[in-house]
Amino acid sequence: MTIHIGAKPGDIAETVLMPGDPYRAKWAAETFLTDVRLVNEVRGMLGYTGTWNGHKVTIQGSGMGMPSLSIYANELLRDYGAKTLIRIGSCGGMQPEVKVRDVIIAMTATTLGSPSDSIFREVNFAPCADWSLLSAATEAAKGFDVDVHVGGIYSSDTFYAERADLDEQMVRHGILGVEMEAAELYTLAARHKARALAVLTVSDHLQTGESLPSDQRERSFGDMVEIALQAAFA
Ligand code: ADE
């Protein structure tokens, strides 16, 4: 047990999918895994371990934002020996060709600041996805009826951003979408010699103001979970 995860040693798989929302963790585990067990409910941040195609998998909520994700990813990597962490979540589209419902596979995650900044001091570390996961997810996504974009994303600290000029610079530099966790996930995976990737559904769009109705979120989320599982065990 760690401070924030109540699982016993051996309860957590080497491969962990991390949605922000703990109820998404529950839904994904019950929908895609067999022999599912609840392994964590500390602070309501639900985690489940089960089997997918003969492989042991944990699906653990990360909470919203990099400080929250950092707690769970640190404990999974340092104390439970996780080797592959895949964020499955939503993001806001930033480019005109990126539409609501599309999937973004994040090659890099730009950030204004992450919980890891204090150790890098003046260095701008470049958080990037694990190549084997990135290429496997890109390949797996071809089997789904969904438009997929591979490229850079922006990990923001604010959902309700006040700095329009920042978003403008992101758009100008080709950033596909904005979310709030991947940069810290990629940085921690690098530090612990683990693999990380973020597979994201576009739930809203910063330029068009469109957003995915809640009744359509489940299907998009399901595609993302399957892409992540196929990539993890490719
Ligand atoms: N996650 C989903 N949509 C988002 C947005 N517009 N900004 C930040 N994170 C998000």
PDB file of C-alpha atoms in Angstrom, residues 12-234:
ATOM      1  CA  ILE A  12      -1.310  -3.830  -9.854  1.00  0.00           C
ATOM      2  CA  ALA A  13      -0.376  -4.965 -13.373  1.00  0.00           C
ATOM      3  CA  GLU A  14       2.745  -3.801 -15.201  1.00  0.00           C
ATOM      4  CA  THR A  15       0.390  -2.214 -17.752  1.00  0.00           C
ATOM      5  CA  VAL A  16      -1.851   0.533 -16.392  1.00  0.00           C
ATOM      6  CA  LEU A  17      -4.461   2.547 -18.286  1.00  0.00           C
ATOM      7  CA  MET A  18      -5.129   5.907 -16.637  1.00  0.00           C
ATOM      8  CA  PRO A  19      -8.360   7.810 -17.283  1.00  0.00           C
ATOM      9  CA  GLY A  20      -8.776  11.073 -15.378  1.00  0.00           C
ATOM     10  CA  ASP A  21     -12.248  10.111 -14.176  1.00  0.00           C
ATOM     11  CA  PRO A  22     -12.416   7.213 -11.672  1.00  0.00           C
ATOM     12  CA  TYR A  23     -15.889   6.251 -12.944  1.00  0.00           C
ATOM     13  CA  ARG A  24     -14.413   5.883 -16.420  1.00  0.00           C
ATOM     14  CA  ALA A  25     -11.917   3.466 -14.873  1.00  0.00           C
ATOM     15  CA  LYS A  26     -14.844   1.448 -13.511  1.00  0.00           C
ATOM     16  CA  TRP A  27     -16.722   1.519 -16.819  1.00  0.00           C
ATOM     17  CA  ALA A  28     -13.656   0.565 -18.886  1.00  0.00           C
ATOM     18  CA  ALA A  29     -12.687  -2.274 -16.546  1.00  0.00           C
ATOM     19  CA  GLU A  30     -16.214  -3.697 -16.475  1.00  0.00           C
ATOM     20  CA  THR A  31     -16.588  -3.323 -20.244  1.00  0.00           C
ATOM     21  CA  PHE A  32     -13.229  -4.543 -21.564  1.00  0.00           C
ATOM     22  CA  LEU A  33     -11.615  -6.731 -18.902  1.00  0.00           C
ATOM     23  CA  THR A  34     -12.521 -10.118 -17.437  1.00  0.00           C
ATOM     24  CA  ASP A  35     -11.911 -11.340 -13.850  1.00  0.00           C
ATOM     25  CA  VAL A  36     -12.136  -7.712 -12.712  1.00  0.00           C
ATOM     26  CA  ARG A  37     -11.257  -6.814  -9.102  1.00  0.00           C
ATOM     27  CA  LEU A  38     -11.445  -3.436  -7.388  1.00  0.00           C
ATOM     28  CA  VAL A  39      -7.886  -2.794  -6.167  1.00  0.00           C
ATOM     29  CA  ASN A  40      -8.080   0.809  -5.018  1.00  0.00           C
ATOM     30  CA  GLU A  41     -10.738   3.090  -3.633  1.00  0.00           C
ATOM     31  CA  VAL A  42      -8.673   5.473  -1.507  1.00  0.00           C
ATOM     32  CA  ARG A  43     -10.240   8.956  -1.865  1.00  0.00           C
ATOM     33  CA  GLY A  44     -12.659   7.467  -4.401  1.00  0.00           C
ATOM     34  CA  MET A  45      -9.891   7.249  -7.027  1.00  0.00           C
ATOM     35  CA  LEU A  46     -11.035   3.844  -8.253  1.00  0.00           C
ATOM     36  CA  GLY A  47      -8.577   1.307  -9.659  1.00  0.00           C
ATOM     37  CA  TYR A  48      -9.387  -2.132 -11.108  1.00  0.00           C
ATOM     38  CA  THR A  49      -7.243  -5.047 -12.200  1.00  0.00           C
ATOM     39  CA  GLY A  50      -8.428  -7.676 -14.660  1.00  0.00           C
ATOM     40  CA  THR A  51      -7.457  -9.559 -17.783  1.00  0.00           C
ATOM     41  CA  TRP A  52      -7.540  -8.555 -21.423  1.00  0.00           C
ATOM     42  CA  ASN A  53      -6.747 -11.240 -24.030  1.00  0.00           C
ATOM     43  CA  GLY A  54      -4.776 -13.160 -21.399  1.00  0.00           C
ATOM     44  CA  HIS A  55      -2.812 -10.078 -20.257  1.00  0.00           C
ATOM     45  CA  LYS A  56      -3.040  -8.592 -16.753  1.00  0.00           C
ATOM     46  CA  VAL A  57      -4.140  -4.944 -16.901  1.00  0.00           C
ATOM     47  CA  THR A  58      -4.899  -2.288 -14.283  1.00  0.00           C
ATOM     48  CA  ILE A  59      -7.165   0.671 -14.979  1.00  0.00           C
ATOM     49  CA  GLN A  60      -6.533   3.370 -12.381  1.00  0.00           C
ATOM     50  CA  GLY A  61      -8.071   6.858 -12.252  1.00  0.00           C
ATOM     51  CA  SER A  62      -5.529   9.691 -12.223  1.00  0.00           C
ATOM     52  CA  GLY A  63      -7.735  12.630 -11.300  1.00  0.00           C
ATOM     53  CA  MET A  64      -7.595  15.901 -13.221  1.00  0.00           C
ATOM     54  CA  GLY A  65      -4.434  17.905 -13.772  1.00  0.00           C
ATOM     55  CA  MET A  66      -0.731  17.164 -13.537  1.00  0.00           C
ATOM     56  CA  PRO A  67      -0.368  17.392  -9.724  1.00  0.00           C
ATOM     57  CA  SER A  68      -3.033  14.708  -9.272  1.00  0.00           C
ATOM     58  CA  LEU A  69      -1.722  12.468 -12.035  1.00  0.00           C
ATOM     59  CA  SER A  70       1.786  12.872 -10.649  1.00  0.00           C
ATOM     60  CA  ILE A  71       0.747  11.319  -7.319  1.00  0.00           C
ATOM     61  CA  TYR A  72      -0.750   8.191  -8.906  1.00  0.00           C
ATOM     62  CA  ALA A  73       1.890   7.773 -11.628  1.00  0.00           C
ATOM     63  CA  ASN A  74       4.734   8.183  -9.108  1.00  0.00           C
ATOM     64  CA  GLU A  75       3.291   5.532  -6.797  1.00  0.00           C
ATOM     65  CA  LEU A  76       2.534   3.146  -9.686  1.00  0.00           C
ATOM     66  CA  LEU A  77       6.059   3.493 -11.101  1.00  0.00           C
ATOM     67  CA  ARG A  78       8.057   3.635  -7.861  1.00  0.00           C
ATOM     68  CA  ASP A  79       6.138   1.307  -5.569  1.00  0.00           C
ATOM     69  CA  TYR A  80       4.134  -1.056  -7.763  1.00  0.00           C
ATOM     70  CA  GLY A  81       6.632  -1.583 -10.613  1.00  0.00           C
ATOM     71  CA  ALA A  82       4.363  -0.358 -13.422  1.00  0.00           C
ATOM     72  CA  LYS A  83       6.190  -0.408 -16.761  1.00  0.00           C
ATOM     73  CA  THR A  84       3.611   0.890 -19.237  1.00  0.00           C
ATOM     74  CA  LEU A  85       1.257   3.784 -18.452  1.00  0.00           C
ATOM     75  CA  ILE A  86      -1.297   4.879 -21.029  1.00  0.00           C
ATOM     76  CA  ARG A  87      -3.467   7.901 -20.385  1.00  0.00           C
ATOM     77  CA  ILE A  88      -6.949   7.550 -21.881  1.00  0.00           C
ATOM     78  CA  GLY A  89      -8.877  10.780 -21.688  1.00  0.00           C
ATOM     79  CA  SER A  90     -10.421  13.727 -23.426  1.00  0.00           C
ATOM     80  CA  CYS A  91      -8.970  16.895 -24.911  1.00  0.00           C
ATOM     81  CA  GLY A  92     -10.037  20.117 -26.587  1.00  0.00           C
ATOM     82  CA  GLY A  93      -9.322  20.316 -30.327  1.00  0.00           C
ATOM     83  CA  MET A  94      -7.075  23.193 -31.455  1.00  0.00           C
ATOM     84  CA  GLN A  95      -6.684  22.789 -35.235  1.00  0.00           C
ATOM     85  CA  PRO A  96      -9.428  23.150 -37.863  1.00  0.00           C
ATOM     86  CA  GLU A  97      -8.819  19.648 -39.236  1.00  0.00           C
ATOM     87  CA  VAL A  98      -9.280  18.130 -35.763  1.00  0.00           C
ATOM     88  CA  LYS A  99     -12.974  17.449 -35.182  1.00  0.00           C
ATOM     89  CA  VAL A 100     -14.981  16.566 -32.109  1.00  0.00           C
ATOM     90  CA  ARG A 101     -15.017  12.721 -31.721  1.00  0.00           C
ATOM     91  CA  ASP A 102     -11.620  12.337 -33.454  1.00  0.00           C
ATOM     92  CA  VAL A 103      -8.795  10.596 -31.621  1.00  0.00           C
ATOM     93  CA  ILE A 104      -5.432  12.252 -30.962  1.00  0.00           C
ATOM     94  CA  ILE A 105      -2.356  10.135 -30.238  1.00  0.00           C
ATOM     95  CA  ALA A 106       0.071  12.454 -28.497  1.00  0.00           C
ATOM     96  CA  MET A 107       3.654  12.354 -29.775  1.00  0.00           C
ATOM     97  CA  THR A 108       4.801  15.227 -27.544  1.00  0.00           C
ATOM     98  CA  ALA A 109       3.263  17.250 -24.729  1.00  0.00           C
ATOM     99  CA  THR A 110       4.188  20.913 -24.461  1.00  0.00           C
ATOM    100  CA  THR A 111       3.582  22.578 -21.125  1.00  0.00           C
ATOM    101  CA  LEU A 112       3.913  25.927 -19.429  1.00  0.00           C
ATOM    102  CA  GLY A 113       4.877  24.164 -16.253  1.00  0.00           C
ATOM    103  CA  SER A 114       4.620  20.719 -14.698  1.00  0.00           C
ATOM    104  CA  PRO A 115       5.258  19.383 -11.181  1.00  0.00           C
ATOM    105  CA  SER A 116       8.667  18.266 -12.508  1.00  0.00           C
ATOM    106  CA  ASP A 117       9.804  21.788 -13.410  1.00  0.00           C
ATOM    107  CA  SER A 118      11.669  22.363 -10.178  1.00  0.00           C
ATOM    108  CA  ILE A 119      14.178  19.592 -10.953  1.00  0.00           C
ATOM    109  CA  PHE A 120      14.879  20.806 -14.495  1.00  0.00           C
ATOM    110  CA  ARG A 121      15.605  24.402 -13.449  1.00  0.00           C
ATOM    111  CA  GLU A 122      16.535  26.342 -16.627  1.00  0.00           C
ATOM    112  CA  VAL A 123      16.152  23.328 -18.948  1.00  0.00           C
ATOM    113  CA  ASN A 124      13.049  22.948 -21.107  1.00  0.00           C
ATOM    114  CA  PHE A 125      12.712  19.169 -21.075  1.00  0.00           C
ATOM    115  CA  ALA A 126      10.731  17.821 -24.078  1.00  0.00           C
ATOM    116  CA  PRO A 127       8.195  15.239 -22.830  1.00  0.00           C
ATOM    117  CA  CYS A 128       7.566  12.680 -25.573  1.00  0.00           C
ATOM    118  CA  ALA A 129       5.670   9.417 -25.961  1.00  0.00           C
ATOM    119  CA  ASP A 130       7.300   6.012 -26.080  1.00  0.00           C
ATOM    120  CA  TRP A 131       7.885   5.203 -29.728  1.00  0.00           C
ATOM    121  CA  SER A 132       6.808   1.543 -29.566  1.00  0.00           C
ATOM    122  CA  LEU A 133       3.471   2.539 -28.004  1.00  0.00           C
ATOM    123  CA  LEU A 134       3.014   5.495 -30.340  1.00  0.00           C
ATOM    124  CA  SER A 135       3.547   3.439 -33.473  1.00  0.00           C
ATOM    125  CA  ALA A 136       1.477   0.488 -32.200  1.00  0.00           C
ATOM    126  CA  ALA A 137      -1.429   2.780 -31.269  1.00  0.00           C
ATOM    127  CA  THR A 138      -1.275   4.485 -34.660  1.00  0.00           C
ATOM    128  CA  GLU A 139      -1.421   1.068 -36.344  1.00  0.00           C
ATOM    129  CA  ALA A 140      -4.214  -0.197 -34.052  1.00  0.00           C
ATOM    130  CA  ALA A 141      -6.307   2.927 -34.656  1.00  0.00           C
ATOM    131  CA  LYS A 142      -6.576   2.006 -38.356  1.00  0.00           C
ATOM    132  CA  GLY A 143      -8.957  -0.771 -37.324  1.00  0.00           C
ATOM    133  CA  PHE A 144     -11.506   1.705 -35.916  1.00  0.00           C
ATOM    134  CA  ASP A 145     -14.030   3.897 -37.664  1.00  0.00           C
ATOM    135  CA  VAL A 146     -12.536   7.079 -36.286  1.00  0.00           C
ATOM    136  CA  ASP A 147     -10.288   9.833 -37.644  1.00  0.00           C
ATOM    137  CA  VAL A 148      -6.920   9.787 -35.943  1.00  0.00           C
ATOM    138  CA  HIS A 149      -4.326  12.557 -35.617  1.00  0.00           C
ATOM    139  CA  VAL A 150      -0.775  11.999 -34.398  1.00  0.00           C
ATOM    140  CA  GLY A 151       1.267  14.969 -33.185  1.00  0.00           C
ATOM    141  CA  GLY A 152       1.911  17.424 -30.389  1.00  0.00           C
ATOM    142  CA  ILE A 153      -0.540  18.344 -27.670  1.00  0.00           C
ATOM    143  CA  TYR A 154      -0.548  21.005 -24.956  1.00  0.00           C
ATOM    144  CA  SER A 155      -0.828  20.017 -21.277  1.00  0.00           C
ATOM    145  CA  SER A 156      -2.369  23.021 -19.567  1.00  0.00           C
ATOM    146  CA  ASP A 157      -2.853  23.723 -15.874  1.00  0.00           C
ATOM    147  CA  THR A 158      -6.171  25.427 -16.458  1.00  0.00           C
ATOM    148  CA  PHE A 159      -9.381  24.214 -18.061  1.00  0.00           C
ATOM    149  CA  TYR A 160     -10.772  27.744 -17.959  1.00  0.00           C
ATOM    150  CA  ALA A 161      -7.796  29.508 -19.515  1.00  0.00           C
ATOM    151  CA  GLU A 162      -7.553  33.297 -19.346  1.00  0.00           C
ATOM    152  CA  ARG A 163      -4.495  33.676 -21.631  1.00  0.00           C
ATOM    153  CA  ALA A 164      -5.881  33.643 -25.188  1.00  0.00           C
ATOM    154  CA  ASP A 165      -2.398  34.514 -26.508  1.00  0.00           C
ATOM    155  CA  LEU A 166      -1.032  31.191 -25.217  1.00  0.00           C
ATOM    156  CA  ASP A 167      -3.677  29.186 -27.035  1.00  0.00           C
ATOM    157  CA  GLU A 168      -2.950  31.244 -30.153  1.00  0.00           C
ATOM    158  CA  GLN A 169       0.731  30.303 -30.022  1.00  0.00           C
ATOM    159  CA  MET A 170      -0.153  26.642 -29.558  1.00  0.00           C
ATOM    160  CA  VAL A 171      -2.436  26.718 -32.589  1.00  0.00           C
ATOM    161  CA  ARG A 172       0.202  28.593 -34.595  1.00  0.00           C
ATOM    162  CA  HIS A 173       2.773  25.910 -33.789  1.00  0.00           C
ATOM    163  CA  GLY A 174       0.559  23.036 -34.885  1.00  0.00           C
ATOM    164  CA  ILE A 175      -0.546  21.748 -31.481  1.00  0.00           C
ATOM    165  CA  LEU A 176      -3.488  19.417 -32.088  1.00  0.00           C
ATOM    166  CA  GLY A 177      -5.307  19.599 -28.757  1.00  0.00           C
ATOM    167  CA  VAL A 178      -5.225  20.653 -25.118  1.00  0.00           C
ATOM    168  CA  GLU A 179      -5.598  18.478 -22.025  1.00  0.00           C
ATOM    169  CA  MET A 180      -4.141  18.615 -18.531  1.00  0.00           C
ATOM    170  CA  GLU A 181      -1.997  15.544 -17.715  1.00  0.00           C
ATOM    171  CA  ALA A 182       0.221  14.073 -20.450  1.00  0.00           C
ATOM    172  CA  ALA A 183       3.376  16.212 -20.039  1.00  0.00           C
ATOM    173  CA  GLU A 184       3.899  15.061 -16.464  1.00  0.00           C
ATOM    174  CA  LEU A 185       3.068  11.452 -17.363  1.00  0.00           C
ATOM    175  CA  TYR A 186       5.695  11.426 -20.138  1.00  0.00           C
ATOM    176  CA  THR A 187       8.276  13.065 -17.880  1.00  0.00           C
ATOM    177  CA  LEU A 188       7.750  10.581 -15.041  1.00  0.00           C
ATOM    178  CA  ALA A 189       7.880   7.621 -17.423  1.00  0.00           C
ATOM    179  CA  ALA A 190      11.197   8.900 -18.792  1.00  0.00           C
ATOM    180  CA  ARG A 191      12.568   9.260 -15.251  1.00  0.00           C
ATOM    181  CA  HIS A 192      11.557   5.720 -14.308  1.00  0.00           C
ATOM    182  CA  LYS A 193      12.539   4.055 -17.605  1.00  0.00           C
ATOM    183  CA  ALA A 194       8.950   3.135 -18.331  1.00  0.00           C
ATOM    184  CA  ARG A 195       6.769   3.539 -21.413  1.00  0.00           C
ATOM    185  CA  ALA A 196       4.011   6.150 -21.655  1.00  0.00           C
ATOM    186  CA  LEU A 197       1.446   7.307 -24.168  1.00  0.00           C
ATOM    187  CA  ALA A 198      -1.703   9.445 -24.203  1.00  0.00           C
ATOM    188  CA  VAL A 199      -4.636   8.461 -26.428  1.00  0.00           C
ATOM    189  CA  LEU A 200      -7.305  11.166 -26.350  1.00  0.00           C
ATOM    190  CA  THR A 201     -10.817  11.706 -27.644  1.00  0.00           C
ATOM    191  CA  VAL A 202     -11.605  15.238 -28.785  1.00  0.00           C
ATOM    192  CA  SER A 203     -14.526  16.155 -26.502  1.00  0.00           C
ATOM    193  CA  ASP A 204     -14.738  19.858 -27.363  1.00  0.00           C
ATOM    194  CA  HIS A 205     -13.198  22.362 -29.760  1.00  0.00           C
ATOM    195  CA  LEU A 206     -11.610  25.655 -28.783  1.00  0.00           C
ATOM    196  CA  GLN A 207     -12.283  27.344 -32.118  1.00  0.00           C
ATOM    197  CA  THR A 208     -15.761  26.085 -33.001  1.00  0.00           C
ATOM    198  CA  GLY A 209     -17.094  25.905 -29.437  1.00  0.00           C
ATOM    199  CA  GLU A 210     -18.615  22.510 -30.288  1.00  0.00           C
ATOM    200  CA  SER A 211     -18.679  19.802 -27.617  1.00  0.00           C
ATOM    201  CA  LEU A 212     -19.467  16.097 -27.673  1.00  0.00           C
ATOM    202  CA  PRO A 213     -22.910  15.340 -26.211  1.00  0.00           C
ATOM    203  CA  SER A 214     -22.635  13.082 -23.183  1.00  0.00           C
ATOM    204  CA  ASP A 215     -24.610  10.262 -24.861  1.00  0.00           C
ATOM    205  CA  GLN A 216     -21.929  10.051 -27.565  1.00  0.00           C
ATOM    206  CA  ARG A 217     -18.960  10.104 -25.226  1.00  0.00           C
ATOM    207  CA  GLU A 218     -19.133   6.428 -24.333  1.00  0.00           C
ATOM    208  CA  ARG A 219     -18.546   5.097 -27.829  1.00  0.00           C
ATOM    209  CA  SER A 220     -15.588   7.413 -28.471  1.00  0.00           C
ATOM    210  CA  PHE A 221     -14.178   6.490 -25.089  1.00  0.00           C
ATOM    211  CA  GLY A 222     -14.566   2.782 -25.891  1.00  0.00           C
ATOM    212  CA  ASP A 223     -12.557   3.099 -29.140  1.00  0.00           C
ATOM    213  CA  MET A 224      -9.814   4.801 -27.185  1.00  0.00           C
ATOM    214  CA  VAL A 225      -9.640   2.055 -24.541  1.00  0.00           C
ATOM    215  CA  GLU A 226      -9.358  -0.626 -27.223  1.00  0.00           C
ATOM    216  CA  ILE A 227      -6.670   1.291 -29.113  1.00  0.00           C
ATOM    217  CA  ALA A 228      -4.710   1.646 -25.866  1.00  0.00           C
ATOM    218  CA  LEU A 229      -5.054  -2.060 -24.997  1.00  0.00           C
ATOM    219  CA  GLN A 230      -3.995  -3.187 -28.467  1.00  0.00           C
ATOM    220  CA  ALA A 231      -1.006  -0.827 -28.388  1.00  0.00           C
ATOM    221  CA  ALA A 232       0.107  -2.013 -24.946  1.00  0.00           C
ATOM    222  CA  PHE A 233       0.327  -5.640 -26.034  1.00  0.00           C
ATOM    223  CA  ALA A 234       1.302  -5.266 -29.723  1.00  0.00           C
TER     224      ALA A 234
END
